[in-house]
Amino acid sequence: MNIDCIGDVHGCYEELVLLLKKLGYQKSNTSFAHPHGRKLAFVGDLTDRGPHSLKVIKLVYSLVKDDQAYYVPGNHCDKLYRFFLGRNVQQKHGLETTVAELNNVSKEEYSQIRKMFLFLVEKSPLYHVLDSGNLVIAHAGIQAKDIGQTNKRVKTFVLYGDITGETNPDGTPVRRDWSKSYNGRAVVVYGHTPVKEPRFLNHTVNIDTGCVFGGKLTALRYPEMTTVQVPSSMPYVEEKFRSFT
Ligand SMILES: [Mn+2]
């Protein structure tokens, strides 16, 4: 099973198309396909902050519908999902940019995009277990003992990471480095925490290289375990990147 895993896109549509082309995907109707039958896997956070969230939703919807891609939701996807369901969610931390795009399309297009996004979230698992259990795609990661489980605690972990409930001085949630103690045999590919370069540790790979913060959009080729990247067109925001010691 050959899969190209894609990090957090956050509305960076142009970078995504460039990355798909660089990976060898070719345009077919509304989506893309690989001549050697490779598949894509998105680690979630398709929207918010970047310039073209709606185009990213449409493209990933087409890819998933055509069985060219796997998708798992991220915390931003979960919030947009609840927005589309009419729940009272705060339009901040990037959601406001996606809502602004939605306010600029016709009623017909709005309901079309809403349907596409509900399909994506409702038809996808919280995390994907692929290649006979050798590969797991989870937005913020998952602990080995939780693979196969889907309770509320696992959902929070998969969407938000190993949070303590405390906040850093800058207001961001404190996140523990779960990958440091990951002891599973399956390779866990995840995103959520922007890093300057893909981070390989204990059979885990963080491929969120902060495209929306001016970093790069990264793909991890599985099982080759090599990366392919395109630079971001967004302004660089140094403080958004996490460094590990
Ligand atoms: Mn993200």
mmCIF file of C-alpha atoms and ligand atoms in Angstrom:
data_model
loop_
_atom_site.group_PDB
_atom_site.id
_atom_site.type_symbol
_atom_site.label_atom_id
_atom_site.label_comp_id
_atom_site.label_asym_id
_atom_site.label_seq_id
_atom_site.Cartn_x
_atom_site.Cartn_y
_atom_site.Cartn_z
ATOM 1 C CA MET A 1 0.000 0.000 0.000
ATOM 2 C CA ASN A 2 1.606 3.234 -1.206
ATOM 3 C CA ILE A 3 0.255 6.363 0.419
ATOM 4 C CA ASP A 4 1.265 10.012 0.278
ATOM 5 C CA CYS A 5 0.315 11.675 3.565
ATOM 6 C CA ILE A 6 -0.314 15.438 3.448
ATOM 7 C CA GLY A 7 0.115 17.786 6.425
ATOM 8 C CA ASP A 8 -2.213 20.591 7.621
ATOM 9 C CA VAL A 9 -3.319 22.547 4.531
ATOM 10 C CA HIS A 10 -5.295 25.367 6.232
ATOM 11 C CA GLY A 11 -6.636 26.849 3.010
ATOM 12 C CA CYS A 12 -3.305 26.867 1.152
ATOM 13 C CA TYR A 13 -4.876 25.574 -2.064
ATOM 14 C CA GLU A 14 -2.142 26.655 -4.453
ATOM 15 C CA GLU A 15 0.582 24.961 -2.434
ATOM 16 C CA LEU A 16 -1.562 21.813 -2.269
ATOM 17 C CA VAL A 17 -1.973 21.636 -6.054
ATOM 18 C CA LEU A 18 1.769 22.218 -6.540
ATOM 19 C CA LEU A 19 2.543 19.467 -4.031
ATOM 20 C CA LEU A 20 0.185 16.978 -5.723
ATOM 21 C CA LYS A 21 1.875 17.678 -9.056
ATOM 22 C CA LYS A 22 5.319 17.311 -7.496
ATOM 23 C CA LEU A 23 4.221 13.938 -6.097
ATOM 24 C CA GLY A 24 3.282 12.853 -9.625
ATOM 25 C CA TYR A 25 -0.507 13.194 -9.415
ATOM 26 C CA GLN A 26 -2.295 14.135 -12.606
ATOM 27 C CA LYS A 27 -5.497 16.114 -12.944
ATOM 28 C CA SER A 28 -8.539 14.009 -13.791
ATOM 29 C CA ASN A 29 -11.927 15.782 -14.030
ATOM 30 C CA THR A 30 -12.394 17.582 -10.711
ATOM 31 C CA SER A 31 -9.661 15.766 -8.793
ATOM 32 C CA PHE A 32 -6.270 14.129 -9.162
ATOM 33 C CA ALA A 33 -5.023 10.566 -9.584
ATOM 34 C CA HIS A 34 -1.603 8.943 -9.500
ATOM 35 C CA PRO A 35 -0.464 6.911 -12.550
ATOM 36 C CA HIS A 36 0.921 4.178 -10.255
ATOM 37 C CA GLY A 37 -2.231 3.999 -8.150
ATOM 38 C CA ARG A 38 -0.792 5.719 -5.089
ATOM 39 C CA LYS A 39 -3.365 7.160 -2.667
ATOM 40 C CA LEU A 40 -3.412 10.323 -0.577
ATOM 41 C CA ALA A 41 -4.088 10.700 3.145
ATOM 42 C CA PHE A 42 -4.878 14.083 4.702
ATOM 43 C CA VAL A 43 -4.071 14.532 8.394
ATOM 44 C CA GLY A 44 -6.846 17.123 8.819
ATOM 45 C CA ASP A 45 -7.159 20.896 9.276
ATOM 46 C CA LEU A 46 -8.048 21.584 5.664
ATOM 47 C CA THR A 47 -9.421 25.050 6.362
ATOM 48 C CA ASP A 48 -8.969 28.293 8.376
ATOM 49 C CA ARG A 49 -6.339 31.048 8.315
ATOM 50 C CA GLY A 50 -5.272 30.475 4.689
ATOM 51 C CA PRO A 51 -6.726 32.175 1.606
ATOM 52 C CA HIS A 52 -8.661 29.380 -0.159
ATOM 53 C CA SER A 53 -10.356 27.103 2.377
ATOM 54 C CA LEU A 54 -13.409 26.495 0.175
ATOM 55 C CA LYS A 55 -11.311 25.368 -2.800
ATOM 56 C CA VAL A 56 -9.456 22.955 -0.506
ATOM 57 C CA ILE A 57 -12.764 21.496 0.749
ATOM 58 C CA LYS A 58 -13.962 20.967 -2.841
ATOM 59 C CA LEU A 59 -10.730 19.321 -3.947
ATOM 60 C CA VAL A 60 -10.395 17.004 -0.946
ATOM 61 C CA TYR A 61 -14.080 16.097 -1.231
ATOM 62 C CA SER A 62 -13.563 15.078 -4.877
ATOM 63 C CA LEU A 63 -10.458 13.070 -3.985
ATOM 64 C CA VAL A 64 -12.199 11.214 -1.157
ATOM 65 C CA LYS A 65 -15.349 10.641 -3.215
ATOM 66 C CA ASP A 66 -13.239 9.235 -6.081
ATOM 67 C CA ASP A 67 -11.428 6.904 -3.627
ATOM 68 C CA GLN A 68 -8.150 8.692 -4.271
ATOM 69 C CA ALA A 69 -7.712 9.934 -0.720
ATOM 70 C CA TYR A 70 -8.242 9.180 2.940
ATOM 71 C CA TYR A 71 -9.118 12.018 5.278
ATOM 72 C CA VAL A 72 -9.287 12.424 9.040
ATOM 73 C CA PRO A 73 -10.665 15.524 10.787
ATOM 74 C CA GLY A 74 -8.533 17.988 12.714
ATOM 75 C CA ASN A 75 -9.619 20.323 15.498
ATOM 76 C CA HIS A 76 -10.319 23.084 12.959
ATOM 77 C CA CYS A 77 -12.423 20.649 10.903
ATOM 78 C CA ASP A 78 -14.372 19.689 14.011
ATOM 79 C CA LYS A 79 -15.123 23.337 14.712
ATOM 80 C CA LEU A 80 -16.217 24.071 11.136
ATOM 81 C CA TYR A 81 -18.368 20.935 11.258
ATOM 82 C CA ARG A 82 -20.128 22.226 14.375
ATOM 83 C CA PHE A 83 -20.504 25.638 12.693
ATOM 84 C CA PHE A 84 -22.218 23.971 9.703
ATOM 85 C CA LEU A 85 -24.545 22.118 12.108
ATOM 86 C CA GLY A 86 -25.632 25.495 13.477
ATOM 87 C CA ARG A 87 -23.921 25.143 16.838
ATOM 88 C CA ASN A 88 -22.754 28.236 18.638
ATOM 89 C CA VAL A 89 -19.013 28.246 17.896
ATOM 90 C CA GLN A 90 -16.692 31.206 18.290
ATOM 91 C CA GLN A 91 -15.496 32.587 14.986
ATOM 92 C CA LYS A 92 -11.856 32.971 15.885
ATOM 93 C CA HIS A 93 -8.480 31.157 15.628
ATOM 94 C CA GLY A 94 -8.921 31.113 11.841
ATOM 95 C CA LEU A 95 -12.542 30.026 11.509
ATOM 96 C CA GLU A 96 -13.417 33.650 10.762
ATOM 97 C CA THR A 97 -11.514 33.492 7.452
ATOM 98 C CA THR A 98 -13.455 30.418 6.298
ATOM 99 C CA VAL A 99 -16.757 32.023 7.382
ATOM 100 C CA ALA A 100 -15.788 35.195 5.468
ATOM 101 C CA GLU A 101 -15.290 33.078 2.335
ATOM 102 C CA LEU A 102 -18.651 31.378 2.928
ATOM 103 C CA ASN A 103 -20.347 34.777 3.258
ATOM 104 C CA ASN A 104 -19.143 35.623 -0.243
ATOM 105 C CA VAL A 105 -20.675 32.702 -2.134
ATOM 106 C CA SER A 106 -24.230 32.153 -3.370
ATOM 107 C CA LYS A 107 -26.787 30.255 -1.297
ATOM 108 C CA GLU A 108 -26.503 27.317 -3.721
ATOM 109 C CA GLU A 109 -22.730 27.168 -3.431
ATOM 110 C CA TYR A 110 -22.921 27.488 0.354
ATOM 111 C CA SER A 111 -25.232 24.497 0.643
ATOM 112 C CA GLN A 112 -23.077 22.526 -1.825
ATOM 113 C CA ILE A 113 -19.912 23.170 0.197
ATOM 114 C CA ARG A 114 -21.721 22.462 3.456
ATOM 115 C CA LYS A 115 -22.879 19.087 2.100
ATOM 116 C CA MET A 116 -19.359 18.249 0.910
ATOM 117 C CA PHE A 117 -17.843 19.065 4.268
ATOM 118 C CA LEU A 118 -20.483 17.167 6.267
ATOM 119 C CA PHE A 119 -19.832 14.174 3.992
ATOM 120 C CA LEU A 120 -16.089 14.393 4.623
ATOM 121 C CA VAL A 121 -16.405 14.503 8.403
ATOM 122 C CA GLU A 122 -19.293 12.058 8.763
ATOM 123 C CA LYS A 123 -17.905 9.401 6.404
ATOM 124 C CA SER A 124 -14.388 9.505 7.836
ATOM 125 C CA PRO A 125 -13.179 7.828 11.004
ATOM 126 C CA LEU A 126 -11.610 9.802 13.846
ATOM 127 C CA TYR A 127 -8.291 8.274 12.727
ATOM 128 C CA HIS A 128 -7.423 5.893 9.894
ATOM 129 C CA VAL A 129 -5.715 2.548 10.452
ATOM 130 C CA LEU A 130 -4.222 1.545 7.102
ATOM 131 C CA ASP A 131 -1.863 -1.030 5.588
ATOM 132 C CA SER A 132 -3.038 -3.888 7.832
ATOM 133 C CA GLY A 133 -2.439 -1.822 10.955
ATOM 134 C CA ASN A 134 1.073 -0.691 10.049
ATOM 135 C CA LEU A 135 0.069 2.929 9.376
ATOM 136 C CA VAL A 136 -2.140 5.217 11.449
ATOM 137 C CA ILE A 137 -3.225 8.697 10.356
ATOM 138 C CA ALA A 138 -4.395 10.847 13.290
ATOM 139 C CA HIS A 139 -4.542 14.665 13.332
ATOM 140 C CA ALA A 140 -2.693 15.341 16.585
ATOM 141 C CA GLY A 141 -1.391 11.785 17.009
ATOM 142 C CA ILE A 142 -2.462 8.828 19.122
ATOM 143 C CA GLN A 143 -0.954 6.674 21.840
ATOM 144 C CA ALA A 144 -0.226 3.032 20.983
ATOM 145 C CA LYS A 145 -2.618 1.760 23.660
ATOM 146 C CA ASP A 146 -5.483 3.792 22.171
ATOM 147 C CA ILE A 147 -5.244 2.492 18.599
ATOM 148 C CA GLY A 148 -8.560 0.734 17.991
ATOM 149 C CA GLN A 149 -10.449 2.806 20.586
ATOM 150 C CA THR A 150 -12.765 5.757 19.950
ATOM 151 C CA ASN A 151 -14.021 7.038 23.290
ATOM 152 C CA LYS A 152 -14.313 10.693 24.272
ATOM 153 C CA ARG A 153 -10.830 10.818 25.786
ATOM 154 C CA VAL A 154 -9.266 9.360 22.618
ATOM 155 C CA LYS A 155 -11.258 11.840 20.505
ATOM 156 C CA THR A 156 -9.902 14.782 22.500
ATOM 157 C CA PHE A 157 -6.361 13.428 22.201
ATOM 158 C CA VAL A 158 -6.613 12.779 18.463
ATOM 159 C CA LEU A 159 -8.052 16.263 17.766
ATOM 160 C CA TYR A 160 -6.081 18.388 20.262
ATOM 161 C CA GLY A 161 -3.099 16.314 21.300
ATOM 162 C CA ASP A 162 -1.912 15.485 24.792
ATOM 163 C CA ILE A 163 -3.274 18.611 26.462
ATOM 164 C CA THR A 164 -3.084 19.132 30.201
ATOM 165 C CA GLY A 165 -5.903 21.652 30.521
ATOM 166 C CA GLU A 166 -3.365 24.322 31.458
ATOM 167 C CA THR A 167 -2.426 27.275 29.288
ATOM 168 C CA ASN A 168 0.952 28.777 28.407
ATOM 169 C CA PRO A 169 1.691 32.445 29.190
ATOM 170 C CA ASP A 170 0.727 33.297 25.577
ATOM 171 C CA GLY A 171 -2.721 31.724 26.043
ATOM 172 C CA THR A 172 -2.072 28.585 23.990
ATOM 173 C CA PRO A 173 -2.891 25.194 25.549
ATOM 174 C CA VAL A 174 -0.019 23.247 27.150
ATOM 175 C CA ARG A 175 0.653 20.163 24.992
ATOM 176 C CA ARG A 176 2.755 17.262 26.197
ATOM 177 C CA ASP A 177 5.154 15.608 23.754
ATOM 178 C CA TRP A 178 3.358 12.247 23.443
ATOM 179 C CA SER A 179 5.623 11.075 20.591
ATOM 180 C CA LYS A 180 8.605 10.927 22.983
ATOM 181 C CA SER A 181 7.052 7.965 24.790
ATOM 182 C CA TYR A 182 5.261 6.383 21.812
ATOM 183 C CA ASN A 183 6.063 2.677 21.895
ATOM 184 C CA GLY A 184 3.862 1.288 19.116
ATOM 185 C CA ARG A 185 4.904 -0.734 16.086
ATOM 186 C CA ALA A 186 2.541 1.135 13.739
ATOM 187 C CA VAL A 187 3.841 4.301 12.114
ATOM 188 C CA VAL A 188 1.716 7.254 13.297
ATOM 189 C CA VAL A 189 1.587 10.160 10.834
ATOM 190 C CA TYR A 190 0.160 13.363 12.274
ATOM 191 C CA GLY A 191 0.153 17.163 12.136
ATOM 192 C CA HIS A 192 -1.397 19.810 14.422
ATOM 193 C CA THR A 193 1.790 21.282 15.898
ATOM 194 C CA PRO A 194 3.801 23.310 13.353
ATOM 195 C CA VAL A 195 7.473 22.361 13.183
ATOM 196 C CA LYS A 196 10.138 23.771 10.869
ATOM 197 C CA GLU A 197 11.070 20.346 9.514
ATOM 198 C CA PRO A 198 9.187 17.029 9.595
ATOM 199 C CA ARG A 199 9.881 15.382 12.940
ATOM 200 C CA PHE A 200 10.602 11.634 12.985
ATOM 201 C CA LEU A 201 10.571 10.009 16.431
ATOM 202 C CA ASN A 202 9.760 6.464 17.643
ATOM 203 C CA HIS A 203 7.714 5.463 14.561
ATOM 204 C CA THR A 204 5.874 8.800 14.570
ATOM 205 C CA VAL A 205 6.157 11.581 12.006
ATOM 206 C CA ASN A 206 4.848 15.126 12.434
ATOM 207 C CA ILE A 207 4.343 16.515 8.921
ATOM 208 C CA ASP A 208 2.754 19.864 9.849
ATOM 209 C CA THR A 209 5.469 22.185 8.619
ATOM 210 C CA GLY A 210 3.307 25.279 9.080
ATOM 211 C CA CYS A 211 2.441 26.090 5.468
ATOM 212 C CA VAL A 212 -0.124 28.685 6.558
ATOM 213 C CA PHE A 213 2.542 30.363 8.737
ATOM 214 C CA GLY A 214 5.001 30.694 5.868
ATOM 215 C CA GLY A 215 6.727 27.320 6.310
ATOM 216 C CA LYS A 216 6.231 24.483 3.845
ATOM 217 C CA LEU A 217 3.536 22.034 2.836
ATOM 218 C CA THR A 218 4.918 18.558 3.401
ATOM 219 C CA ALA A 219 4.007 15.118 2.092
ATOM 220 C CA LEU A 220 5.369 11.902 3.583
ATOM 221 C CA ARG A 221 5.666 9.048 1.116
ATOM 222 C CA TYR A 222 4.752 5.751 2.776
ATOM 223 C CA PRO A 223 6.263 3.161 2.971
ATOM 224 C CA GLU A 224 9.350 4.900 1.561
ATOM 225 C CA MET A 225 9.360 7.348 4.516
ATOM 226 C CA THR A 226 10.709 10.136 2.345
ATOM 227 C CA THR A 227 9.316 13.658 2.257
ATOM 228 C CA VAL A 228 8.343 15.965 -0.598
ATOM 229 C CA GLN A 229 7.768 19.656 0.094
ATOM 230 C CA VAL A 230 6.691 22.897 -1.506
ATOM 231 C CA PRO A 231 7.447 26.323 -0.025
ATOM 232 C CA SER A 232 4.603 28.476 1.298
ATOM 233 C CA SER A 233 3.437 31.683 -0.317
ATOM 234 C CA MET A 234 2.332 33.029 3.064
ATOM 235 C CA PRO A 235 4.318 35.451 5.282
ATOM 236 C CA TYR A 236 6.620 33.742 7.772
ATOM 237 C CA VAL A 237 5.480 33.833 11.429
ATOM 238 C CA GLU A 238 8.415 32.528 13.466
ATOM 239 C CA GLU A 239 6.619 32.250 16.831
ATOM 240 C CA LYS A 240 4.076 29.771 15.472
ATOM 241 C CA PHE A 241 6.722 27.059 15.089
ATOM 242 C CA ARG A 242 7.493 24.736 17.940
ATOM 243 C CA SER A 243 11.007 23.535 18.592
ATOM 244 C CA PHE A 244 11.776 20.451 20.648
ATOM 245 C CA THR A 245 14.709 19.661 22.832
HETATM 246 MN MN MN B 1 -3.503 22.742 12.233
#
